[in-house]
Short mmCIF file of C-alpha atoms and ligand atoms in Angstrom, two decimals:
data_model
loop_
_atom_site.label_atom_id
_atom_site.label_comp_id
_atom_site.label_asym_id
_atom_site.label_seq_id
_atom_site.Cartn_x
_atom_site.Cartn_y
_atom_site.Cartn_z
CA UNK A 4 0.04 -0.46 0.41
CA UNK A 5 1.13 3.56 -0.73
CA UNK A 6 2.52 6.29 1.94
CA UNK A 7 -0.02 8.40 1.23
CA UNK A 8 -2.31 5.66 2.08
CA UNK A 9 -1.20 5.00 5.77
CA UNK A 10 -1.67 6.83 8.90
CA UNK A 11 0.41 7.40 11.58
CA UNK A 12 -0.59 6.86 15.33
CA UNK A 13 1.39 7.50 17.65
CA UNK A 14 0.15 4.94 20.67
CA UNK A 15 1.46 6.12 24.49
CA UNK A 16 0.82 3.58 27.50
CA UNK A 17 -0.29 1.12 25.21
CA UNK A 18 1.94 -1.95 28.02
CA UNK A 19 -1.09 -1.18 29.66
CA UNK A 20 -4.45 -2.90 30.52
CA UNK A 21 -6.78 -0.07 28.72
CA UNK A 22 -3.79 0.61 26.47
CA UNK A 23 -2.91 -2.91 25.00
CA UNK A 24 -6.09 -4.59 25.24
CA UNK A 25 -8.72 -2.29 24.17
CA UNK A 26 -6.73 0.40 21.87
CA UNK A 27 -3.86 -1.36 20.80
CA UNK A 28 -5.40 -5.22 19.82
CA UNK A 29 -8.91 -4.78 19.66
CA UNK A 30 -8.95 -1.49 17.82
CA UNK A 31 -5.63 -0.30 16.03
CA UNK A 32 -4.77 -3.89 15.37
CA UNK A 33 -7.86 -5.12 14.36
CA UNK A 34 -8.41 -2.52 12.06
CA UNK A 35 -5.45 -3.55 10.43
CA UNK A 36 -6.50 -6.89 10.42
CA UNK A 37 -9.82 -6.19 8.68
CA UNK A 38 -8.11 -4.70 6.24
CA UNK A 39 -8.09 -0.96 7.08
CA UNK A 40 -11.15 1.36 7.25
CA UNK A 41 -12.89 2.32 3.82
CA UNK A 42 -13.71 6.16 3.80
CA UNK A 43 -16.52 7.63 2.02
CA UNK A 44 -15.28 8.37 -1.32
CA UNK A 45 -13.83 4.31 -1.49
CA UNK A 46 -10.03 4.98 -0.39
CA UNK A 47 -8.60 2.96 2.16
CA UNK A 48 -6.59 3.86 5.20
CA UNK A 49 -5.11 1.38 7.01
CA UNK A 50 -3.64 2.74 10.84
CA UNK A 51 0.30 3.04 11.20
CA UNK A 52 0.59 2.30 15.06
CA UNK A 53 4.48 3.74 16.52
CA UNK A 54 4.15 2.33 20.39
CA UNK A 55 5.98 4.38 22.25
CA UNK A 56 6.71 3.86 26.09
CA UNK A 57 9.55 3.87 28.74
CA UNK A 58 10.50 0.70 28.72
CA UNK A 59 12.12 -0.97 25.92
CA UNK A 60 12.47 -4.45 26.54
CA UNK A 61 8.44 -4.15 27.69
CA UNK A 62 7.35 -2.16 23.92
CA UNK A 63 9.63 -4.53 21.77
CA UNK A 64 8.62 -7.37 22.59
CA UNK A 65 4.66 -6.13 22.36
CA UNK A 66 5.33 -4.76 19.24
CA UNK A 67 7.14 -8.22 18.36
CA UNK A 68 3.73 -10.16 19.55
CA UNK A 69 1.60 -8.32 17.63
CA UNK A 70 3.72 -7.56 14.48
CA UNK A 71 3.65 -3.97 15.06
CA UNK A 72 6.67 -2.26 13.49
CA UNK A 73 7.98 1.39 14.62
CA UNK A 74 8.48 1.38 18.45
CA UNK A 75 10.57 4.35 20.70
CA UNK A 76 11.83 5.17 24.18
CA UNK A 77 11.62 8.66 22.13
CA UNK A 78 8.04 10.93 22.15
CA UNK A 79 10.03 13.46 21.49
CA UNK A 80 10.81 12.14 18.41
CA UNK A 81 7.69 10.05 17.72
CA UNK A 82 5.91 14.00 17.64
CA UNK A 83 8.49 15.63 15.71
CA UNK A 84 7.73 13.17 12.63
CA UNK A 85 4.81 14.75 10.03
CA UNK A 86 4.29 11.32 8.87
CA UNK A 87 2.59 10.19 12.50
CA UNK A 88 -0.99 12.33 12.30
CA UNK A 89 -2.91 11.11 15.83
CA UNK A 90 -1.60 11.07 19.51
CA UNK A 91 -3.31 8.78 21.85
CA UNK A 92 -3.26 8.32 25.36
CA UNK A 93 -3.74 6.38 27.95
CA UNK A 94 -0.89 6.25 30.09
CA UNK A 95 -1.28 7.80 33.47
CA UNK A 96 -3.72 10.47 34.15
CA UNK A 97 -0.82 12.80 35.88
CA UNK A 98 1.07 13.09 32.43
CA UNK A 99 -1.97 13.49 30.47
CA UNK A 100 -3.12 17.35 30.37
CA UNK A 101 1.27 18.12 29.81
CA UNK A 102 1.32 15.30 26.73
CA UNK A 103 -1.77 16.20 25.19
CA UNK A 104 -0.54 19.67 24.81
CA UNK A 105 3.36 18.73 23.82
CA UNK A 106 1.24 16.69 20.52
CA UNK A 107 -0.76 19.72 20.28
CA UNK A 108 2.38 21.97 20.41
CA UNK A 109 3.45 19.38 17.51
CA UNK A 110 0.46 19.83 15.22
CA UNK A 111 -0.92 16.45 16.49
CA UNK A 112 -4.67 15.46 16.01
CA UNK A 113 -5.16 13.77 19.94
CA UNK A 114 -7.64 11.21 20.95
CA UNK A 115 -6.94 10.37 24.85
CA UNK A 116 -8.50 7.56 27.47
CA UNK A 117 -10.51 9.54 30.00
CA UNK A 118 -9.83 11.15 32.22
CA UNK A 119 -8.61 14.19 30.30
CA UNK A 120 -6.90 15.38 33.48
CA UNK A 121 -7.31 14.87 37.61
CA UNK A 122 -8.68 18.63 38.17
CA UNK A 123 -11.35 20.65 36.00
CA UNK A 124 -8.74 23.81 35.46
CA UNK A 125 -6.60 21.65 33.36
CA UNK A 126 -9.12 20.03 31.58
CA UNK A 127 -11.22 23.11 30.43
CA UNK A 128 -7.27 24.64 29.14
CA UNK A 129 -5.87 21.49 27.36
CA UNK A 130 -9.76 21.12 25.40
CA UNK A 131 -9.78 25.12 25.11
CA UNK A 132 -6.17 24.65 23.88
CA UNK A 133 -7.16 21.85 21.61
CA UNK A 134 -10.32 24.16 20.21
CA UNK A 135 -7.56 27.01 19.69
CA UNK A 136 -5.19 25.14 17.55
CA UNK A 137 -7.62 23.82 15.56
CA UNK A 138 -6.43 20.39 15.96
CA UNK A 139 -8.96 17.43 15.63
CA UNK A 140 -9.64 16.27 19.59
CA UNK A 141 -11.28 13.07 21.18
CA UNK A 142 -11.93 11.79 24.51
CA UNK A 143 -13.13 7.71 24.75
CA UNK A 144 -16.64 7.32 25.53
CA UNK A 145 -16.24 3.25 25.73
CA UNK A 146 -19.85 3.22 27.60
CA UNK A 147 -21.91 4.49 25.32
CA UNK A 148 -21.01 2.19 22.74
CA UNK A 149 -22.08 -0.98 25.37
CA UNK A 150 -25.13 -2.88 23.03
CA UNK A 151 -26.88 -2.54 26.57
CA UNK A 152 -26.63 0.85 26.55
CA UNK A 153 -27.52 1.69 22.76
CA UNK A 154 -31.13 -0.70 23.78
CA UNK A 155 -31.08 2.06 26.78
CA UNK A 156 -31.30 4.57 24.09
CA UNK A 157 -32.86 3.40 21.35
CA UNK A 158 -35.75 2.44 23.53
CA UNK A 159 -35.18 6.15 24.61
CA UNK A 160 -35.56 7.66 21.30
CA UNK A 161 -38.88 5.74 20.54
CA UNK A 162 -40.36 7.53 23.35
CA UNK A 163 -40.91 3.67 25.19
CA UNK A 164 -40.35 5.36 28.89
CA UNK A 165 -43.42 8.45 28.73
CA UNK A 166 -41.94 10.89 31.06
CA UNK A 167 -38.27 9.50 33.30
CA UNK A 168 -39.21 9.12 36.64
CA UNK A 169 -35.93 8.13 37.54
CA UNK A 170 -32.15 6.18 37.14
CA UNK A 171 -30.51 3.50 38.64
CA UNK A 172 -26.85 1.98 38.71
CA UNK A 173 -25.26 -0.20 40.42
CA UNK A 174 -21.29 -0.76 39.66
CA UNK A 175 -18.35 -2.52 40.40
CA UNK A 176 -17.18 -5.94 41.59
CA UNK A 177 -15.17 -7.22 44.49
CA UNK A 178 -11.34 -6.30 43.51
CA UNK A 179 -8.76 -8.59 45.53
CA UNK A 180 -6.86 -6.82 48.65
CA UNK A 181 -3.85 -8.88 47.32
CA UNK A 182 -3.87 -10.98 50.37
CA UNK A 183 -5.89 -13.73 50.12
CA UNK A 184 -6.07 -13.35 45.68
CA UNK A 185 -3.61 -10.99 43.94
CA UNK A 186 -5.59 -7.67 43.09
CA UNK A 187 -7.76 -7.92 39.37
CA UNK A 188 -6.88 -4.03 38.96
CA UNK A 189 -3.41 -1.30 38.89
CA UNK A 190 -2.29 -0.52 42.36
CA UNK A 191 -2.40 3.10 40.99
CA UNK A 192 -5.96 3.73 41.27
CA UNK A 193 -6.13 2.76 44.94
CA UNK A 194 -3.53 6.05 45.39
CA UNK A 195 -5.13 9.26 45.29
CA UNK A 196 -1.28 10.68 44.88
CA UNK A 197 -1.08 8.79 41.78
CA UNK A 198 -4.30 9.61 40.34
CA UNK A 199 -6.51 6.75 41.71
CA UNK A 200 -9.86 6.90 43.16
CA UNK A 201 -13.83 5.86 41.96
CA UNK A 202 -14.64 9.31 41.46
CA UNK A 203 -12.53 10.24 39.97
CA UNK A 204 -13.05 6.96 37.64
CA UNK A 205 -16.11 6.27 37.02
CA UNK A 206 -17.80 9.95 37.68
CA UNK A 207 -16.58 10.86 34.17
CA UNK A 208 -18.00 7.51 32.78
CA UNK A 209 -21.53 8.74 34.26
CA UNK A 210 -21.31 12.33 32.88
CA UNK A 211 -21.63 11.20 29.38
CA UNK A 212 -24.10 8.41 30.10
CA UNK A 213 -26.66 10.77 32.00
CA UNK A 214 -26.15 13.28 29.20
CA UNK A 215 -26.87 10.91 26.31
CA UNK A 216 -28.59 8.32 27.15
CA UNK A 217 -31.11 9.70 29.79
CA UNK A 218 -30.61 13.51 29.91
CA UNK A 219 -28.31 15.85 31.04
CA UNK A 220 -26.60 16.92 34.82
CA UNK A 221 -26.90 19.42 36.76
CA UNK A 222 -26.01 18.63 40.18
CA UNK A 223 -24.10 16.35 42.33
CA UNK A 224 -24.21 14.98 46.02
CA UNK A 225 -21.67 12.43 46.66
CA UNK A 226 -20.07 10.24 49.39
CA UNK A 227 -17.16 8.74 49.07
CA UNK A 228 -15.25 5.65 51.03
CA UNK A 229 -11.84 3.86 51.42
CA UNK A 230 -13.37 1.14 53.01
CA UNK A 231 -10.10 -1.15 52.50
CA UNK A 232 -7.97 0.86 54.29
CA UNK A 233 -4.84 -0.86 53.16
CA UNK A 234 -3.69 -4.05 50.05
CA UNK A 235 -1.03 -5.56 48.32
CA UNK A 236 0.75 -3.50 45.53
CA UNK A 237 2.05 -5.53 42.27
CA UNK A 238 5.56 -6.63 44.33
CA UNK A 239 3.56 -8.61 46.96
CA UNK A 240 4.09 -4.90 49.15
CA UNK A 241 1.81 -4.11 51.54
CA UNK A 242 0.53 -0.39 50.87
CA UNK A 243 -1.66 2.35 52.58
CA UNK A 244 -5.23 2.91 49.83
CA UNK A 245 -5.40 6.45 50.09
CA UNK A 246 -8.02 7.11 47.41
CA UNK A 247 -11.53 6.34 48.22
CA UNK A 248 -12.71 2.75 46.62
CA UNK A 249 -16.65 3.34 46.78
CA UNK A 250 -18.37 6.45 45.48
CA UNK A 251 -22.40 6.89 46.51
CA UNK A 252 -23.65 9.96 44.21
CA UNK A 253 -27.25 11.30 43.50
CA UNK A 254 -27.81 13.44 40.39
CA UNK A 255 -30.50 15.41 39.49
CA UNK A 256 -31.12 15.67 35.23
CA UNK A 257 -32.70 18.31 33.32
CA UNK A 258 -36.35 17.66 33.79
CA UNK A 259 -36.15 16.66 37.48
CA UNK A 260 -34.78 12.94 36.63
CA UNK A 261 -33.12 11.56 39.87
CA UNK A 262 -30.13 9.21 38.94
CA UNK A 263 -28.37 7.68 42.04
CA UNK A 264 -25.39 5.42 40.89
CA UNK A 265 -23.22 3.32 43.17
CA UNK A 266 -20.00 2.85 42.35
CA UNK A 267 -17.79 0.10 44.29
CA UNK A 268 -14.79 -1.99 44.19
CA UNK A 269 -15.52 -3.30 47.20
CA UNK A 270 -19.11 -5.25 46.89
CA UNK A 271 -19.54 -8.02 45.32
CA UNK A 272 -21.75 -9.37 42.46
CA UNK A 273 -25.74 -10.36 42.40
CA UNK A 274 -27.37 -8.99 39.68
CA UNK A 275 -27.28 -9.43 36.23
CA UNK A 276 -23.93 -7.78 34.87
CA UNK A 277 -21.52 -5.74 36.16
CA UNK A 278 -23.05 -2.50 35.76
CA UNK A 279 -26.29 -2.65 35.33
CA UNK A 280 -28.81 0.88 34.69
CA UNK A 281 -31.92 0.99 35.97
CA UNK A 282 -34.33 3.46 34.17
CA UNK A 283 -38.41 4.13 35.44
CA UNK A 284 -40.42 6.12 33.66
CA UNK A 285 -44.65 6.88 33.61
CA UNK A 286 -44.76 4.37 29.78
CA UNK A 287 -42.57 1.64 31.38
CA UNK A 288 -38.85 0.65 32.51
CA UNK A 289 -35.63 -1.07 31.54
CA UNK A 290 -32.43 -2.09 33.23
CA UNK A 291 -29.47 -1.89 30.98
CA UNK A 292 -26.35 -4.21 31.88
CA UNK A 293 -23.25 -4.16 29.52
CA UNK A 294 -24.95 -6.59 26.53
CA UNK A 295 -28.55 -7.33 27.69
CA UNK A 296 -31.45 -5.18 27.90
CA UNK A 297 -34.90 -5.07 29.52
CA UNK A 298 -37.86 -3.65 28.70
CA UNK A 299 -41.25 -3.77 31.23
CA UNK A 300 -43.41 -1.62 29.20
CA UNK A 301 -46.31 -0.41 31.71
CA UNK A 302 -48.93 -2.91 30.31
CA UNK A 303 -46.45 -5.99 31.14
CA UNK A 304 -46.23 -4.58 34.91
CA UNK A 305 -47.89 -6.90 37.72
CA UNK A 306 -49.01 -5.68 40.59
CA UNK A 307 -47.57 -7.27 43.23
CA UNK A 308 -49.10 -6.93 47.18
CA UNK A 309 -47.15 -6.13 50.03
CA UNK A 310 -47.18 -9.68 52.13
CA UNK A 311 -44.69 -10.58 54.69
CA UNK A 312 -46.25 -12.95 56.01
CA UNK A 313 -45.94 -15.73 52.89
CA UNK A 314 -42.79 -16.80 51.03
CA UNK A 315 -42.47 -14.54 47.92
CA UNK A 316 -44.28 -16.04 44.64
CA UNK A 317 -43.93 -14.11 41.60
CA UNK A 318 -40.95 -14.27 39.65
CA UNK A 319 -40.15 -11.20 39.57
CA UNK A 320 -38.42 -11.67 36.21
CA UNK A 321 -40.38 -13.56 33.96
CA UNK A 322 -42.11 -10.56 32.54
CA UNK A 323 -39.32 -8.62 31.12
CA UNK A 324 -39.16 -8.61 27.86
CA UNK A 325 -35.28 -8.74 26.44
CA UNK A 326 -34.92 -5.60 23.58
CA UNK A 327 -32.94 -7.57 20.81
CA UNK A 328 -29.19 -6.62 19.18
CA UNK A 329 -30.90 -6.36 15.58
CA UNK A 330 -27.03 -5.31 14.83
CA UNK A 331 -23.99 -6.45 15.10
CA UNK A 332 -22.57 -5.26 17.07
CA UNK A 333 -18.80 -4.67 17.10
CA UNK A 334 -16.51 -3.60 20.00
CA UNK A 335 -17.67 -0.11 21.49
CA UNK A 336 -13.13 1.25 21.76
CA UNK A 337 -12.77 0.48 17.70
CA UNK A 338 -16.23 2.11 16.91
CA UNK A 339 -14.84 4.71 18.32
CA UNK A 340 -10.94 4.97 16.93
CA UNK A 341 -12.81 4.56 13.10
CA UNK A 342 -15.39 7.13 13.93
CA UNK A 343 -11.92 9.27 15.35
CA UNK A 344 -10.47 8.59 12.94
CA UNK A 345 -13.20 9.60 10.15
CA UNK A 346 -13.14 12.81 12.09
CA UNK A 347 -9.41 13.01 11.21
CA UNK A 348 -9.27 11.88 7.57
CA UNK A 349 -12.43 13.26 6.18
CA UNK A 350 -13.74 16.28 8.58
CA UNK A 351 -16.01 12.98 9.65
CA UNK A 352 -18.71 13.52 12.28
CA UNK A 353 -17.63 14.44 15.62
CA UNK A 354 -19.39 14.90 19.81
CA UNK A 355 -16.54 13.31 22.21
CA UNK A 356 -14.57 16.22 22.11
CA UNK A 357 -12.17 17.16 25.15
CA UNK A 358 -14.73 19.74 25.87
CA UNK A 359 -16.87 16.43 27.00
CA UNK A 360 -14.36 15.32 29.02
CA UNK A 361 -13.43 18.13 30.94
CA UNK A 362 -17.59 18.22 31.77
CA UNK A 363 -16.83 14.35 32.89
CA UNK A 364 -14.02 15.42 35.41
CA UNK A 365 -15.76 18.83 36.62
CA UNK A 366 -18.07 16.15 37.38
CA UNK A 367 -15.55 14.02 39.44
CA UNK A 368 -14.72 17.86 40.50
CA UNK A 369 -17.72 18.99 41.85
CA UNK A 370 -18.66 15.08 43.20
CA UNK A 371 -15.33 14.99 45.64
CA UNK A 372 -16.45 18.73 45.96
CA UNK A 373 -19.62 17.47 47.46
CA UNK A 374 -18.20 14.46 49.47
CA UNK A 375 -15.31 16.79 51.19
CA UNK A 376 -18.28 19.35 52.19
CA UNK A 377 -21.79 17.06 52.64
CA UNK A 378 -23.42 19.09 50.50
CA UNK A 379 -25.11 19.17 46.78
CA UNK A 380 -22.98 20.90 43.85
CA UNK A 381 -24.30 22.75 40.94
CA UNK A 382 -22.84 21.96 37.19
CA UNK A 383 -22.44 25.49 35.64
CA UNK A 384 -21.44 26.58 32.11
CA UNK A 385 -17.66 25.25 31.31
CA UNK A 386 -17.96 28.00 28.98
CA UNK A 387 -15.47 26.56 26.16
N1 NDP B 415 -12.41 3.85 29.56
C1 NDP B 415 -12.37 2.66 30.31
O1 NDP B 415 -12.77 1.76 30.13
C2 NDP B 415 -10.94 2.63 31.01
C3 NDP B 415 -10.00 3.19 31.12
N2 NDP B 415 -8.57 3.18 32.03
C4 NDP B 415 -8.35 4.70 31.72
O2 NDP B 415 -6.40 4.32 31.03
C5 NDP B 415 -5.21 4.96 31.79
C6 NDP B 415 -5.00 3.49 31.71
O3 NDP B 415 -5.48 2.70 32.73
P1 NDP B 415 -4.94 1.05 32.61
O4 NDP B 415 -4.79 0.84 31.68
O5 NDP B 415 -5.35 0.39 34.42
O6 NDP B 415 -3.46 1.59 33.94
P2 NDP B 415 -2.28 0.07 33.61
O7 NDP B 415 -1.72 0.33 34.67
O8 NDP B 415 -2.17 -0.88 33.10
O9 NDP B 415 -0.80 0.76 32.57
C7 NDP B 415 -0.74 2.60 32.63
C8 NDP B 415 0.22 2.12 31.55
O10 NDP B 415 0.58 3.59 31.84
C9 NDP B 415 2.33 3.92 31.14
N3 NDP B 415 2.69 4.20 32.49
C10 NDP B 415 2.73 4.86 33.62
N4 NDP B 415 3.36 5.33 34.09
C11 NDP B 415 4.02 6.06 33.16
C12 NDP B 415 5.09 6.75 33.05
N5 NDP B 415 5.41 7.56 34.49
N6 NDP B 415 5.35 7.89 31.93
C13 NDP B 415 5.52 6.98 30.63
N7 NDP B 415 4.16 5.91 31.31
C14 NDP B 415 3.49 5.79 32.22
C15 NDP B 415 2.79 2.25 31.92
O11 NDP B 415 3.65 2.16 31.21
P3 NDP B 415 4.92 0.86 31.69
O12 NDP B 415 4.32 -0.43 31.01
O13 NDP B 415 6.32 0.69 31.12
O14 NDP B 415 3.78 1.19 32.90
C16 NDP B 415 1.27 2.03 30.53
O15 NDP B 415 1.84 1.64 29.85
C17 NDP B 415 -5.92 5.24 32.73
O16 NDP B 415 -6.24 6.91 32.26
C18 NDP B 415 -7.58 5.18 33.31
O17 NDP B 415 -8.46 5.94 33.75
C19 NDP B 415 -8.79 2.68 33.25
C20 NDP B 415 -9.99 1.58 32.42
C21 NDP B 415 -10.08 0.80 31.72
O1 NHF B 416 -11.71 3.55 34.30
C1 NHF B 416 -12.25 2.54 34.33
C2 NHF B 416 -12.48 1.42 35.88
O2 NHF B 416 -13.11 0.24 35.04
C3 NHF B 416 -13.90 0.16 35.09
C4 NHF B 416 -14.52 -1.50 34.16
O3 NHF B 416 -13.89 -2.03 35.67
C5 NHF B 416 -13.93 0.44 33.61
O4 NHF B 416 -14.92 1.00 32.71
C6 NHF B 416 -13.63 2.39 33.94
O5 NHF B 416 -13.01 2.57 32.48
#
């Protein structure tokens, strides 16, 4: 394939869990392996990643394992090379705003994992900077392409719920502390000084999920907890958990909709999936997990009567209808990579700019403020 049909993509932080599995392997390399991305003029574009990382042995091994030709520990050199058009970052949140600015200064279009930054000021600054400099910019919003949430949004867009009254979200599972079994998440997640924390991790997701699947978020009341005060890290050493490992948050949405989402790494799952969202409306309700979504119209709603004297005879799971797929769902991260590539290459539509990323950080920061001050916090327009 001629060089003009290739697009150089700097991939930073892809030795990590998310960067490697979802962004490198299941997105960029999957696009390569399917033969490239077909644009609307019929031409094919082949993503050509360069893996950038601090550990030469690790990135070389990763590149070899997946047939990636280009690797370097020299980010500046990769940024200086005009062949590379996009800079992508999935490394630590702490470094992100500085790296994004550097890439923007080098004239790259930028795409980033969430959160954009630890604090709102930096997030707004970088979103404004990208806009001023006129580079295409994007933030990952993977949950919106989960089949369960696509179906939930389909129901809302069809007016299925009538007037939406409330939303209940349950997210989380037990993350092993490292004492009895090794933890299944990185230890930095539990250290505030390294950018960890449930609110910082998940409220940026809940912002775009609520804004786009239900209605815009107006204010938040949040309680945080560090339920497990000490954990064991990747080297088997005990460390102090300085970040919140659970967040219990209530949100007021436009239209007086009340949403409550529990997010916890310290809970055990007895529900349909690792995350579930239930929307209740005057005409119907629906519950979505990652893939499935079940709905119950008011005409199909059973009429239970409270009777503590007898064991429950009704099976409440039976009165729900499976919302059909009606399409083949691709990996959400890949779907978003393809959209972002189209946005860069042919100005295709793209709503999830760094400004949307900043809104996520705004909700997280407001969540922390609410928890600290034990009060509701309103979200102002960011004016970016
Ligand atoms: N959208 C989603 O569903 C999810 C998003 N995330 C986000 O993805 C990002 C990464 O999280 P995760 O994959 O879980 O984390 P990991 O700890 O698994 O990976 C961290 C990555 O960052 C790199 N890194 C860390 N510190 C530095 C540094 N000082 N200099 C250069 N590189 C560094 C690591 O490189 P090395 O290998 O050299 O150590 C590694 O590639 C975070 O921003 C997180 O919020 C996380 C989970 C899910
Ligand atoms: O940051 C995150 C924490 O982990 C979640 C899943 O376990 C992710 O979805 C999320 O992006």
